Coordinates of C-alpha atoms and ligand atoms in Angstrom, one line a residue:
M254 CA -2.5 0.4 65.9
S255 CA -2.7 4.0 65.1
V256 CA 0.1 6.5 65.4
A257 CA -0.5 9.8 65.2
Y258 CA 2.6 12.4 65.1
M259 CA 1.9 15.6 66.5
T260 CA 2.7 18.8 64.2
H261 CA 1.3 21.8 66.3
P262 CA 4.3 24.5 66.2
L263 CA 3.3 24.8 69.7
I264 CA 4.4 21.3 70.8
K265 CA 7.5 21.6 68.8
H266 CA 8.3 24.7 70.5
K267 CA 7.9 23.4 73.8
I268 CA 9.7 20.3 73.2
T269 CA 12.5 22.4 71.7
M270 CA 12.8 24.0 75.1
L271 CA 12.6 20.6 77.1
R272 CA 15.9 19.7 74.7
K273 CA 18.0 22.3 75.8
E274 CA 20.5 21.1 78.9
T275 CA 19.8 24.8 80.1
T276 CA 16.4 24.1 81.1
G277 CA 15.9 24.0 84.9
T278 CA 14.0 21.7 86.9
N279 CA 11.2 23.5 87.3
E280 CA 10.8 25.1 84.1
F281 CA 10.9 21.3 82.9
R282 CA 8.4 20.4 84.7
K283 CA 6.2 22.7 83.7
I284 CA 6.3 22.4 79.9
V285 CA 5.8 18.8 80.3
E286 CA 2.4 19.7 82.0
E287 CA 1.8 22.0 79.3
I288 CA 2.7 19.8 76.5
A289 CA 0.3 17.4 77.9
I290 CA -2.0 19.4 78.0
L291 CA -1.8 20.1 74.0
M292 CA -1.4 16.3 73.3
G293 CA -4.1 15.2 75.5
Y294 CA -6.7 17.7 73.3
E295 CA -5.3 15.5 70.7
A296 CA -5.5 12.3 71.9
L297 CA -9.3 12.8 73.7
S298 CA -10.7 14.3 70.5
D299 CA -12.8 11.0 70.3
L300 CA -14.0 10.8 74.0
P301 CA -17.5 9.5 74.3
T302 CA -20.1 12.2 75.2
R303 CA -23.4 11.7 76.8
D304 CA -26.6 14.3 76.2
V305 CA -27.7 16.0 79.2
L306 CA -30.6 18.1 80.2
V307 CA -29.3 21.9 80.3
K308 CA -31.5 24.9 81.4
S309 CA -30.0 28.1 79.9
P310 CA -32.2 31.2 80.8
I311 CA -33.6 30.9 77.6
E312 CA -35.0 27.3 77.5
E313 CA -34.1 23.8 78.4
S314 CA -32.4 21.7 75.7
M315 CA -30.4 18.2 75.9
Q316 CA -26.4 18.9 75.5
P317 CA -23.7 16.7 75.1
E318 CA -21.2 16.7 78.2
I319 CA -17.7 14.2 78.6
D320 CA -18.3 11.0 80.3
G321 CA -15.4 12.0 82.4
K322 CA -15.8 9.3 84.6
K323 CA -14.9 6.8 82.3
L324 CA -11.3 8.1 81.9
A325 CA -8.1 6.7 83.5
V326 CA -4.6 8.3 83.1
V327 CA -1.9 5.8 84.1
P328 CA 1.5 7.5 84.5
I329 CA 4.5 5.2 84.2
L330 CA 6.7 6.0 87.1
R331 CA 8.9 8.5 87.6
A332 CA 8.5 10.7 84.3
G333 CA 5.0 9.9 83.3
L334 CA 4.0 11.9 86.4
G335 CA 5.0 15.3 84.9
M336 CA 2.1 14.6 82.4
V337 CA -0.6 13.9 84.8
N338 CA -2.1 17.2 85.7
G339 CA -2.1 18.1 82.1
I340 CA -4.5 15.5 81.5
L341 CA -6.3 16.3 84.6
A342 CA -6.4 20.0 83.6
L343 CA -8.7 18.7 80.6
V344 CA -10.6 16.3 82.5
P345 CA -10.2 16.9 86.4
S346 CA -12.9 13.6 87.3
A347 CA -10.2 11.2 85.3
K348 CA -9.0 8.7 88.0
V349 CA -5.3 8.0 88.3
G350 CA -3.5 4.9 88.3
H351 CA 0.3 4.3 88.8
I352 CA 2.6 1.7 87.3
G353 CA 6.3 2.2 88.5
L354 CA 9.0 0.6 85.9
Y355 CA 12.5 1.2 85.9
R356 CA 15.1 0.3 83.2
D357 CA 18.2 -1.5 84.5
P358 CA 21.1 0.5 83.5
E359 CA 22.9 -2.5 82.4
T360 CA 20.3 -4.3 80.5
H361 CA 17.7 -2.0 79.3
E362 CA 14.9 -4.3 80.6
P363 CA 11.8 -3.1 82.5
H364 CA 11.7 -4.0 86.3
E365 CA 8.0 -3.7 87.8
Y366 CA 8.0 -2.4 91.4
Y367 CA 4.1 -1.1 91.8
C368 CA 0.7 -1.2 90.1
K369 CA -2.3 0.3 90.9
L370 CA -5.1 0.6 88.6
P371 CA -8.8 2.3 88.9
E372 CA -11.9 0.4 89.6
N373 CA -14.0 -1.1 86.4
I374 CA -10.7 -0.4 84.2
D375 CA -12.5 -2.5 81.8
E376 CA -15.1 0.0 81.2
R377 CA -12.4 2.8 80.8
T378 CA -10.3 4.9 78.3
I379 CA -7.2 4.7 79.4
V380 CA -4.4 7.0 78.6
V381 CA -0.9 5.5 79.6
V382 CA 1.4 9.0 80.1
D383 CA 5.6 8.7 79.8
P384 CA 7.4 11.2 77.9
M385 CA 10.2 9.0 76.6
L386 CA 9.5 5.9 74.3
A387 CA 13.1 4.3 73.8
T388 CA 13.4 0.8 73.4
G389 CA 9.8 0.4 74.0
G390 CA 10.3 -2.3 76.6
S391 CA 8.7 0.0 79.6
A392 CA 5.6 0.8 77.3
V393 CA 4.8 -3.0 76.3
A394 CA 5.2 -3.8 79.5
A395 CA 3.0 -1.4 81.0
V396 CA 0.1 -2.3 79.1
D397 CA 0.7 -6.1 79.1
F398 CA 0.1 -4.8 82.8
I399 CA -3.1 -2.9 82.3
K400 CA -4.5 -5.7 80.0
Q401 CA -3.8 -8.5 82.1
K402 CA -6.0 -6.3 84.5
G403 CA -8.4 -6.3 81.9
G404 CA -8.0 -2.8 80.3
R405 CA -8.9 -2.6 76.8
K406 CA -9.4 1.0 75.3
I407 CA -6.1 2.2 75.6
K408 CA -3.8 5.3 74.2
F409 CA -0.5 5.8 74.8
M410 CA 1.2 9.5 75.0
S411 CA 4.6 10.0 74.7
I412 CA 6.6 13.4 73.9
I413 CA 9.5 12.0 72.7
A414 CA 9.8 8.5 71.1
A415 CA 12.4 6.4 69.0
P416 CA 11.8 4.5 65.9
E417 CA 12.6 1.5 67.9
G418 CA 9.9 2.2 70.5
V419 CA 7.0 2.7 68.0
S420 CA 7.8 -0.5 66.1
A421 CA 8.2 -2.5 69.3
L422 CA 5.1 -1.1 70.7
M423 CA 3.2 -1.2 67.4
K424 CA 4.3 -5.1 67.1
A425 CA 3.2 -6.2 70.8
H426 CA 0.1 -4.0 71.2
P427 CA -1.3 -3.3 67.1
D428 CA -4.7 -2.3 69.0
I429 CA -3.5 0.5 70.6
Q430 CA -3.6 4.3 69.5
L431 CA -0.3 6.0 69.8
Y432 CA 0.5 9.8 70.2
V433 CA 3.7 11.0 69.6
G434 CA 5.3 14.3 70.2
N435 CA 8.3 14.3 68.0
L436 CA 9.7 11.0 66.5
D437 CA 13.5 11.3 67.1
R438 CA 16.2 10.0 64.9
Q439 CA 17.8 6.8 66.9
L440 CA 18.7 5.3 70.1
N441 CA 22.6 5.4 71.5
E442 CA 24.6 2.7 72.5
N443 CA 23.1 3.3 75.8
A444 CA 19.6 3.2 74.7
Y445 CA 19.1 6.8 75.2
I446 CA 17.1 8.6 72.4
C447 CA 19.1 10.8 69.9
P448 CA 18.9 13.6 70.3
G449 CA 16.4 13.3 72.9
L450 CA 16.4 15.3 76.2
G451 CA 18.1 13.3 78.4
D452 CA 16.7 11.4 81.3
A453 CA 13.1 12.8 81.7
G454 CA 12.6 11.6 85.2
D455 CA 16.0 13.1 86.4
R456 CA 15.3 16.1 84.6
I457 CA 11.6 16.7 85.9
F458 CA 12.6 15.7 89.9
G459 CA 15.8 17.2 90.1
T460 CA 17.8 13.9 90.7
Q461 CA 21.2 12.4 89.0
Ligands
LIG265 O1 11.4 2.6 76.1 P1 12.4 2.2 77.1 O2 13.6 1.9 76.7 O3 12.0 1.4 78.1 O4 12.9 3.7 78.1 C1 11.6 4.3 78.6 C2 11.3 4.2 79.8 O5 12.5 4.9 80.4 C3 12.6 6.3 81.6 O6 12.1 5.5 82.4 P2 13.1 5.4 83.4 O7 13.4 3.7 83.8 O8 14.3 6.3 83.5 O9 12.6 5.7 84.9 P3 12.4 6.8 85.8 O10 11.2 7.4 85.5 O11 12.3 6.6 87.0 O12 13.8 7.9 85.7 C4 11.3 6.9 80.8 O13 10.3 7.8 81.7 C5 10.6 5.5 80.2 O14 9.7 4.8 81.3
LIG266 O1 16.6 8.6 76.3 C1 15.7 8.5 77.1 C2 15.7 7.0 77.3 C3 14.8 6.5 77.9 N1 14.4 7.4 79.3 C4 14.8 8.9 79.2 O2 14.4 9.3 80.3 N2 15.5 9.3 78.0
LIG267 MG1 14.4 7.8 83.9

């Protein structure tokens, strides 16, 4: 598995804004979307293109366009929803799948409650989005589901990751590409990322 750690100062600045406990729901949601655009720009740099005939006011020529019909964005509910519009801003024709997972508060094990993926998933580049990669349990389970349904070309984008989550995902799925906005220090005893930003789902949706 390849892991790309983001270095762009705009991404770092926006992640710092997310961390602040004074950042409210509305602002938090907007910044998550902005980071998804910036990370998506990087993660989609190898998207396949096809040549199409274009007539400019001067002449006709063959020019590249994104083979957008081949892209699927798959958020891990709930928090991953916050990143979807960022990817759609870059590739509006992408299809969107959903995987519903929540972590058991005691065991920290992921539990599935929903899975719906676009058709022809085996032919698509799939971008799985979830702002937080903590133990890696949710990410590993999500990629397991996608592979069971035939998905093969998988990219995973997380805004903040713990070293434990990166290791777990690399071990379980060495064939995927991982994009990380910032690698934080460690997990605490409740499997929250330190320093992290708290519970991303709660901060995006204003729940407790
Ligand atoms: O790497 P892990 O240890 O599995 O933790 C990461 C998961 O935890 C959070 O979801 P949560 O269970 O809080 O659900 P939510 O998005 O509905 O709040 C987060 O959005 C990830 O999906
Ligand atoms: O720190 C963490 C860990 C898991 N999920 C979150 O939303 N935050
Ligand atoms: Mg949550």
